[in-house]
CSV table of N, CA and C in Angstrom, one decimal:
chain,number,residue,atom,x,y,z
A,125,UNK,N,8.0,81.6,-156.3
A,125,UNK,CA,6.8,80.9,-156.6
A,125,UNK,C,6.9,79.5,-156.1
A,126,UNK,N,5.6,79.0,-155.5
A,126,UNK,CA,5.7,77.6,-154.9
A,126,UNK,C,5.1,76.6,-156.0
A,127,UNK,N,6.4,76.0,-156.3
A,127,UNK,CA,6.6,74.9,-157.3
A,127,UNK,C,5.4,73.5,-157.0
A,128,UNK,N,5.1,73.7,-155.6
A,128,UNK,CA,4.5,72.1,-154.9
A,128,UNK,C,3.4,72.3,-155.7
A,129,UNK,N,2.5,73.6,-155.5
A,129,UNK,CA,1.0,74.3,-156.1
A,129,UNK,C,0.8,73.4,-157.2
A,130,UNK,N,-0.3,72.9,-157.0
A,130,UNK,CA,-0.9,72.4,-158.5
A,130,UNK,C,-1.3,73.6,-159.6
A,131,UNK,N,-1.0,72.9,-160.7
A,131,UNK,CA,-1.7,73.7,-162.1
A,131,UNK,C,-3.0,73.8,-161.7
A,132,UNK,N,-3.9,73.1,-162.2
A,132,UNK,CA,-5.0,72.6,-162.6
A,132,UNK,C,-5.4,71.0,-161.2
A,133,UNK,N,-6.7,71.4,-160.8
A,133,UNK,CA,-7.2,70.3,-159.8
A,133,UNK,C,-8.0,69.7,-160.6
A,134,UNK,N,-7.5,68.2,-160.1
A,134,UNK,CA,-8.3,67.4,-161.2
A,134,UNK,C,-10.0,67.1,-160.1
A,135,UNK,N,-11.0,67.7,-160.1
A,135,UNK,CA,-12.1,67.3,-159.4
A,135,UNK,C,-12.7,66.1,-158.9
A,136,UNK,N,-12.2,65.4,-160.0
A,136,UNK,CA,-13.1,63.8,-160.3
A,136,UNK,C,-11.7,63.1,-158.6
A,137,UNK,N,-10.7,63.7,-158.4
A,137,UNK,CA,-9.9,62.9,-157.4
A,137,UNK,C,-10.3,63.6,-156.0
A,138,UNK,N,-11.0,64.3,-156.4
A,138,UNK,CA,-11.1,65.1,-154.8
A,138,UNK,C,-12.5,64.7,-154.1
A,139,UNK,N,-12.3,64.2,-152.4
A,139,UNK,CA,-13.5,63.2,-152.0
A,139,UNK,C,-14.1,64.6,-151.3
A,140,UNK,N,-15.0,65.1,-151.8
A,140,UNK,CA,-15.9,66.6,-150.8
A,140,UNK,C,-16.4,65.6,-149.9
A,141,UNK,N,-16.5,66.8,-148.9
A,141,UNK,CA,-17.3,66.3,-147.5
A,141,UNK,C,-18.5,66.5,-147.9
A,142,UNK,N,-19.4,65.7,-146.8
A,142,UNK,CA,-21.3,65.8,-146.9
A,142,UNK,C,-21.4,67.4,-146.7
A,143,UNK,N,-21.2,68.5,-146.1
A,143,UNK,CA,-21.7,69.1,-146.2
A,143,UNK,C,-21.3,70.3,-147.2
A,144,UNK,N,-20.0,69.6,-148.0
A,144,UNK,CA,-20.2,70.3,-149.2
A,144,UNK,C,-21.0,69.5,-150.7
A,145,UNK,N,-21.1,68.4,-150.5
A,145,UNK,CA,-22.5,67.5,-151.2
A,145,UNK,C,-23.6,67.8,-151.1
A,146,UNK,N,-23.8,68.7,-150.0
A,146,UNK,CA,-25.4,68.8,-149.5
A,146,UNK,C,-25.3,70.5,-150.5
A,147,UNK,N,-24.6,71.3,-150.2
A,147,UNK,CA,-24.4,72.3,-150.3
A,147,UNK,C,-24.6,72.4,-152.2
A,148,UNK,N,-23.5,71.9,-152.8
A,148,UNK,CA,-23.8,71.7,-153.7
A,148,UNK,C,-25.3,71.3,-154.4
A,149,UNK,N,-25.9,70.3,-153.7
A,149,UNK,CA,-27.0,69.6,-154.6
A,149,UNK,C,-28.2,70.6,-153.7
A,150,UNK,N,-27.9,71.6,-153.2
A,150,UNK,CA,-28.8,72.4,-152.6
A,150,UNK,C,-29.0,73.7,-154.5
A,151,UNK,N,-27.6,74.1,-154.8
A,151,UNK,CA,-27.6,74.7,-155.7
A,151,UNK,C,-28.6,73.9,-157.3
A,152,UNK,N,-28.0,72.5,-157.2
A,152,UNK,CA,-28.7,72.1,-158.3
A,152,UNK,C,-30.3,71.9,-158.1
A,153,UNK,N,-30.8,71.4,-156.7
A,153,UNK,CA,-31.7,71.7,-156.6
A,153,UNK,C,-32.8,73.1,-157.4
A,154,UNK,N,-31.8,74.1,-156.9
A,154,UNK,CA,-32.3,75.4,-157.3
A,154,UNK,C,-32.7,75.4,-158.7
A,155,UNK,N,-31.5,75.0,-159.9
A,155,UNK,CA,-31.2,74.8,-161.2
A,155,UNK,C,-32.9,74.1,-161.3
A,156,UNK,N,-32.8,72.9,-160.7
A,156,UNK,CA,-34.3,71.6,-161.9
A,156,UNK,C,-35.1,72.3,-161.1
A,157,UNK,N,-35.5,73.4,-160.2
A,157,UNK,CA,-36.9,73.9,-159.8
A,157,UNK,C,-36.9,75.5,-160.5
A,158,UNK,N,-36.1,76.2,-161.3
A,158,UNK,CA,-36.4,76.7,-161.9
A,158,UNK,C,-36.8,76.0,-163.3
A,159,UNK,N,-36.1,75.4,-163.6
A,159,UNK,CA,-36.7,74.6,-165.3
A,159,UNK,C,-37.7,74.1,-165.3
A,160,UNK,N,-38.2,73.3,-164.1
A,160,UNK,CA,-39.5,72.7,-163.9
A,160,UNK,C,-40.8,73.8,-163.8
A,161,UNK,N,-40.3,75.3,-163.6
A,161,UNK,CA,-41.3,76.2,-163.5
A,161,UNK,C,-42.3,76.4,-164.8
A,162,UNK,N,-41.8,75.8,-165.7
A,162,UNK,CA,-42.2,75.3,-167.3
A,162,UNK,C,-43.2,74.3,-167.1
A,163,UNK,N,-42.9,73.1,-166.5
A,163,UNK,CA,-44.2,72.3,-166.4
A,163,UNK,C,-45.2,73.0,-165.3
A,164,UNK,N,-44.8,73.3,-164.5
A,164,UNK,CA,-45.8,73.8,-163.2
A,164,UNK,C,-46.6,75.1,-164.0
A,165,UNK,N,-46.1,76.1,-164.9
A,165,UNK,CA,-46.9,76.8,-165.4
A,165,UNK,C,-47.6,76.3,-166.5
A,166,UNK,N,-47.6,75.3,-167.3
A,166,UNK,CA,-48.1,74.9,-168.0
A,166,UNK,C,-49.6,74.2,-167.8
A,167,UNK,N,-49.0,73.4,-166.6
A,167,UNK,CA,-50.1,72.5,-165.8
A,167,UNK,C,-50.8,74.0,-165.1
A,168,UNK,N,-50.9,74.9,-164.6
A,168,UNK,CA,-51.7,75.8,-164.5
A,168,UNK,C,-52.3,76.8,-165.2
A,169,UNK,N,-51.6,77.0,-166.4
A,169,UNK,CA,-52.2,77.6,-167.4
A,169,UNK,C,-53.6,76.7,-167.7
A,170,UNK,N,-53.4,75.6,-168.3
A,170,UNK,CA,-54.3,75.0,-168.9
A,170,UNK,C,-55.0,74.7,-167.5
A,171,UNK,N,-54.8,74.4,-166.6
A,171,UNK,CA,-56.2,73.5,-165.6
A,171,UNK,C,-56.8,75.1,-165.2
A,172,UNK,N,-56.3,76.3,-165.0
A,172,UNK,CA,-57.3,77.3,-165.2
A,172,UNK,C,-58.0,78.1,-166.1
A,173,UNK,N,-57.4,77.3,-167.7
A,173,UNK,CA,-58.2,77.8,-168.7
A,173,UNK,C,-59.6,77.6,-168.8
A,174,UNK,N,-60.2,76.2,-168.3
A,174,UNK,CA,-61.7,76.0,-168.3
A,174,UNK,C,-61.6,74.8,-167.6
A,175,UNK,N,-62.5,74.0,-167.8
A,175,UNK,CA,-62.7,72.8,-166.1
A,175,UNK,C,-62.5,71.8,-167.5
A,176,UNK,N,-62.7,71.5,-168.7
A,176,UNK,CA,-62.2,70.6,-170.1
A,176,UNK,C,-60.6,70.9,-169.2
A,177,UNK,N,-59.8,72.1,-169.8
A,177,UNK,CA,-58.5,72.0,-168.9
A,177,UNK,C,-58.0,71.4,-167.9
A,178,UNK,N,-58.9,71.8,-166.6
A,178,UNK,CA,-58.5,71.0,-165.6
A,178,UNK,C,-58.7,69.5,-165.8
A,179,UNK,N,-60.1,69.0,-166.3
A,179,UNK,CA,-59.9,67.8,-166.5
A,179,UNK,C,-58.5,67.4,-167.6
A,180,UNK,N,-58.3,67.9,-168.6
A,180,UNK,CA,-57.4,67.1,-169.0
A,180,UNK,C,-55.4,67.3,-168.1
A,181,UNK,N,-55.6,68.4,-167.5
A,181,UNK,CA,-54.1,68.1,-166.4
A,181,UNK,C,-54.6,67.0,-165.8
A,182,UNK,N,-56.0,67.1,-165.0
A,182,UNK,CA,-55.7,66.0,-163.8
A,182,UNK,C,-55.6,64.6,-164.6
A,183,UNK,N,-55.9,64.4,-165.9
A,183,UNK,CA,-56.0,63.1,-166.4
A,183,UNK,C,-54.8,62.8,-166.9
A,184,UNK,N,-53.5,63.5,-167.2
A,184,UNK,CA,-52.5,63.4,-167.5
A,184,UNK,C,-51.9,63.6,-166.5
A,185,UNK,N,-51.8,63.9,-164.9
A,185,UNK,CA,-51.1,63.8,-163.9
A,185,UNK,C,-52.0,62.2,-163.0
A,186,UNK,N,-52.6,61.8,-163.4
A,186,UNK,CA,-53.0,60.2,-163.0
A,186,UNK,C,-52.9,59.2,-163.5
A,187,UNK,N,-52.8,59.9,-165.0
A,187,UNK,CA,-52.3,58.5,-165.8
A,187,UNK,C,-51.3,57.9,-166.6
A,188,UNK,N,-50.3,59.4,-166.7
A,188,UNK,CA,-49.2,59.4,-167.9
A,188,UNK,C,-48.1,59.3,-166.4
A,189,UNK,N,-47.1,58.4,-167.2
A,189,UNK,CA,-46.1,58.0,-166.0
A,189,UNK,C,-45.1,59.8,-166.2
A,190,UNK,N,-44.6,59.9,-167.7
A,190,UNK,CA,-43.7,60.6,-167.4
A,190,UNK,C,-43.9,62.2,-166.6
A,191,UNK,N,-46.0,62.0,-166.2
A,191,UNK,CA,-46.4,63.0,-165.6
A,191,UNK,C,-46.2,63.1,-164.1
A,192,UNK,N,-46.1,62.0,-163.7
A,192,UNK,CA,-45.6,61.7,-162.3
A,192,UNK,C,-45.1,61.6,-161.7
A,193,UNK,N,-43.7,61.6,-162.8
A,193,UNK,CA,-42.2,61.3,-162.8
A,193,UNK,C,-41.6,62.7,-162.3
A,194,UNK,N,-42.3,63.5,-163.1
A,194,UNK,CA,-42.0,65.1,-163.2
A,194,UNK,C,-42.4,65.4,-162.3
A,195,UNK,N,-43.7,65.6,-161.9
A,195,UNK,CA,-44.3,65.8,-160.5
A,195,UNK,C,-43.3,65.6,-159.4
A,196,UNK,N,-42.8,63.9,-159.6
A,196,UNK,CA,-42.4,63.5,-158.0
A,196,UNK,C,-40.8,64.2,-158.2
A,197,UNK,N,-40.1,64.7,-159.4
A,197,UNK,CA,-38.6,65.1,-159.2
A,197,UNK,C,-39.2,66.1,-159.1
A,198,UNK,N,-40.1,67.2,-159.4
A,198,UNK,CA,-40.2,68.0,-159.3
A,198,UNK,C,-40.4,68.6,-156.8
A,199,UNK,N,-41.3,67.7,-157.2
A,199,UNK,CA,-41.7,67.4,-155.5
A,199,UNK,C,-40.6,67.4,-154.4
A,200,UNK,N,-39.5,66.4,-155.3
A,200,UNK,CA,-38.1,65.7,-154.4
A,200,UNK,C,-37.0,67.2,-154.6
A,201,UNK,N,-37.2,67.6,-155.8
A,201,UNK,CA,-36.2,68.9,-155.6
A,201,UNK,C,-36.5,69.5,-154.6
A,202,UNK,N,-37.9,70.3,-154.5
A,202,UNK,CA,-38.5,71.0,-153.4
A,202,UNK,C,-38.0,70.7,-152.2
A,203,UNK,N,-38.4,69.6,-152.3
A,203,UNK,CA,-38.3,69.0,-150.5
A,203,UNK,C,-36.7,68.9,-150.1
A,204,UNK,N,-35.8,69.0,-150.9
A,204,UNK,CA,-34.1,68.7,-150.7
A,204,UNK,C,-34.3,70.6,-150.6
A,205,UNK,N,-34.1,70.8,-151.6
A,205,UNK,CA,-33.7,72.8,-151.2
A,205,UNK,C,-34.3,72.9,-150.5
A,206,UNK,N,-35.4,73.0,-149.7
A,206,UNK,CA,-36.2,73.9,-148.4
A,206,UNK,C,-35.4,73.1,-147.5
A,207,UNK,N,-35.6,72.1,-147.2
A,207,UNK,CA,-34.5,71.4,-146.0
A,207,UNK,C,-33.1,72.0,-146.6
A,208,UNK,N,-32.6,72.4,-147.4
A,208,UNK,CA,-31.4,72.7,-147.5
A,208,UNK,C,-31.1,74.2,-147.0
A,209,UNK,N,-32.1,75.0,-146.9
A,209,UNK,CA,-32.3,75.8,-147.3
A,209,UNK,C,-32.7,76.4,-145.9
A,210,UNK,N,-33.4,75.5,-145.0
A,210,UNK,CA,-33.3,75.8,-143.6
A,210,UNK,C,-32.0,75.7,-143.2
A,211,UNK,N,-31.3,74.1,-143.3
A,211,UNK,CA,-30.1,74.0,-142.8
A,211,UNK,C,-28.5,75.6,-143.2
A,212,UNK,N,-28.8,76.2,-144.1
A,212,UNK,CA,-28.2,77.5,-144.5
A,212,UNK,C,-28.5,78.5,-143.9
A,213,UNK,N,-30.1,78.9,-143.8
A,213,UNK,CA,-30.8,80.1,-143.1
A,213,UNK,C,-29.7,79.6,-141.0
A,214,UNK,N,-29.9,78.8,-140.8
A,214,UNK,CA,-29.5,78.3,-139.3
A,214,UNK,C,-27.9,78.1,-139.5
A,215,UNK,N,-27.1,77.8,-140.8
A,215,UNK,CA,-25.5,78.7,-140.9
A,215,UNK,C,-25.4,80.4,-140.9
A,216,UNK,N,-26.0,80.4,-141.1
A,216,UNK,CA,-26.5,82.7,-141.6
A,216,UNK,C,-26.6,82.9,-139.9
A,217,UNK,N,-27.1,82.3,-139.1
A,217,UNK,CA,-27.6,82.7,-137.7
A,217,UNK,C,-26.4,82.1,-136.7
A,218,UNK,N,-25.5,82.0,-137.3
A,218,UNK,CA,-24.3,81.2,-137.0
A,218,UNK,C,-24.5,80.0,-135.4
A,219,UNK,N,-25.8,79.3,-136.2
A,219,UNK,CA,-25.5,78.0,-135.1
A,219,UNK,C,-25.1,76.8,-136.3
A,220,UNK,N,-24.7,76.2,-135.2
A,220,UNK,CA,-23.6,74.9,-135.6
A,220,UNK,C,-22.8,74.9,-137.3
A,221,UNK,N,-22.0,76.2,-136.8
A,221,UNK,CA,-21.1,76.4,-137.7
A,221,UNK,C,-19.7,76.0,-137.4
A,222,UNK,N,-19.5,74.6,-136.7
A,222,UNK,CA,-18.5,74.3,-136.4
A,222,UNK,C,-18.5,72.8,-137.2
A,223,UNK,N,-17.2,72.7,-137.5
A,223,UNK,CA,-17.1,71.6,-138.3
A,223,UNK,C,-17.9,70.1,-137.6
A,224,UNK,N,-17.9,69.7,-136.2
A,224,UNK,CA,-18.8,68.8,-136.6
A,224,UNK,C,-20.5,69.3,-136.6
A,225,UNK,N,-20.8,70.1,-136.3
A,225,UNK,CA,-21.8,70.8,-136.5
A,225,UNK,C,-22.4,70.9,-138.0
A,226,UNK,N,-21.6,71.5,-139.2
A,226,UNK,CA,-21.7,71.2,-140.4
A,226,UNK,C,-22.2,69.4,-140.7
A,227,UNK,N,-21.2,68.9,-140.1
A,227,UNK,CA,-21.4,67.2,-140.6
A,227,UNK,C,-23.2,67.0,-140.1
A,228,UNK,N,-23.2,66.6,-138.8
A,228,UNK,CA,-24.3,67.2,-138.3
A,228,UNK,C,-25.4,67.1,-139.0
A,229,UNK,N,-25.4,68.7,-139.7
A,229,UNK,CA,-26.5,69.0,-140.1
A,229,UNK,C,-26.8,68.6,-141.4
A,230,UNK,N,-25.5,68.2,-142.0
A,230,UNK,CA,-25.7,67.5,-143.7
A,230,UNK,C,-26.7,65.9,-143.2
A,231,UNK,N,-26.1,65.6,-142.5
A,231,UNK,CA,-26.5,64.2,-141.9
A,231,UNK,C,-28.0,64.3,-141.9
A,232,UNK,N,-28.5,65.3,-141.1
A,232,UNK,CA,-30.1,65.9,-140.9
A,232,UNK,C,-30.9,66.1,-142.0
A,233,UNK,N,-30.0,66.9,-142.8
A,233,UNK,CA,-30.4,67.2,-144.3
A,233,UNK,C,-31.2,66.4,-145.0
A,234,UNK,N,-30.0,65.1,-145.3
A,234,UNK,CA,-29.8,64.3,-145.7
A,234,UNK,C,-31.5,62.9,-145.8
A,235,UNK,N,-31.2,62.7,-144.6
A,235,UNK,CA,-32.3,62.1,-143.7
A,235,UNK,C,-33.5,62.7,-143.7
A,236,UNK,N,-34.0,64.2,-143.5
A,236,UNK,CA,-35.4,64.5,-143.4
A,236,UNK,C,-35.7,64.8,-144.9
A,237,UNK,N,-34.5,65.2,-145.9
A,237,UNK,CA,-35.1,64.9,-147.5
A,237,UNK,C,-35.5,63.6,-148.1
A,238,UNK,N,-34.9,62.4,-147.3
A,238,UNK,CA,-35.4,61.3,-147.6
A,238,UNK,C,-36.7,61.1,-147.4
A,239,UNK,N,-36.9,61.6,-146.6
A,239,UNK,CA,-38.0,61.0,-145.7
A,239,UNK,C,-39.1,61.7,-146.4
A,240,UNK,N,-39.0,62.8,-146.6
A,240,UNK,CA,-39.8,64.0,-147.4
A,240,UNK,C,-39.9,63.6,-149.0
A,241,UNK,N,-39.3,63.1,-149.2
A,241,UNK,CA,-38.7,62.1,-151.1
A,241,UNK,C,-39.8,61.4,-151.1
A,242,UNK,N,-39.7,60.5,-150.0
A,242,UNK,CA,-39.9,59.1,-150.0
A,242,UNK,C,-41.5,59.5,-150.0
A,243,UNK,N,-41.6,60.5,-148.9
A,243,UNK,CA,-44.0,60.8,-148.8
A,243,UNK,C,-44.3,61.8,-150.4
A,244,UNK,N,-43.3,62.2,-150.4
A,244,UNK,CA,-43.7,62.8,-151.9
A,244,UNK,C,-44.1,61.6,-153.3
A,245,UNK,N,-43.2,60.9,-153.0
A,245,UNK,CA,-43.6,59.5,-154.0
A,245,UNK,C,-44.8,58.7,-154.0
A,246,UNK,N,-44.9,58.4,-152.7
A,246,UNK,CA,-46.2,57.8,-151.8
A,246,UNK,C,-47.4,58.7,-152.4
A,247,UNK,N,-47.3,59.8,-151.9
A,247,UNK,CA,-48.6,61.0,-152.8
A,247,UNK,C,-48.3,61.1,-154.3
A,248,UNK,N,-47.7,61.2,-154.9
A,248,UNK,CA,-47.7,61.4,-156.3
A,248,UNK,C,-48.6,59.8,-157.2
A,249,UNK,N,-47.7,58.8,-156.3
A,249,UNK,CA,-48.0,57.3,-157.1
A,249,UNK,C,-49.2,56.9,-156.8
């Protein structure tokens, strides 16, 4: 038995690379856009129960912050997993599966979720 082997890895010491950060928060993405399928069914239940309905979603998605809040994490999740979610579909087809190819594409990730964050905010506020 090799004595060097760690027990137990302590995580909080280990620096992951970007495109295991990307990777990861691709997963969590997944996690807050299924929970959020609770407000998004909610907000369509009621705005197609009667046009009183719709008016009262659209009046609580223009005027209540923590409605816009949700909206826009709701928005920013989206926009990170589908860019993440391209950048995976394009590892499956085995392009730029080479280590700097991975960096790369976290890099890309990274940057067109921003950018996508950033117009999602802009339209929400």
């Amino acid at each position: 038995m090799n004595s060097k082997r760690p027990v137990n890895l302590d995580l909080s010491t280990i620096q992951f690379p970007l495109p295991a950060l990307t990777s990861i928060a691709h997963r969590i993405t997944g996690v807050i856009l299924f929970i959020g399928l609770i407000f998004a069914f909610w907000a369509l239940d009621v705005s197609l129960s009667s046009p009183a309905g719709f008016a009262a979603v659209s009046d609580v998605l223009a005027h209540n912050f923590l409605a816009k809040f949700i909206a826009w994490g709701l928005l920013s999740a989206l926009a990170f997993h589908f860019v993440a979610g391209i950048k995976h579909l394009l590892m499956d087809m085995d392009i730029g599966v080479t280590l700097e190819g991975g960096v790369k594409k976290a890099q890309i990730t990274v940057v067109v979720s921003a950018v996508l964050i950033i117009l999602a905010g802009v339209w929400v506020w």
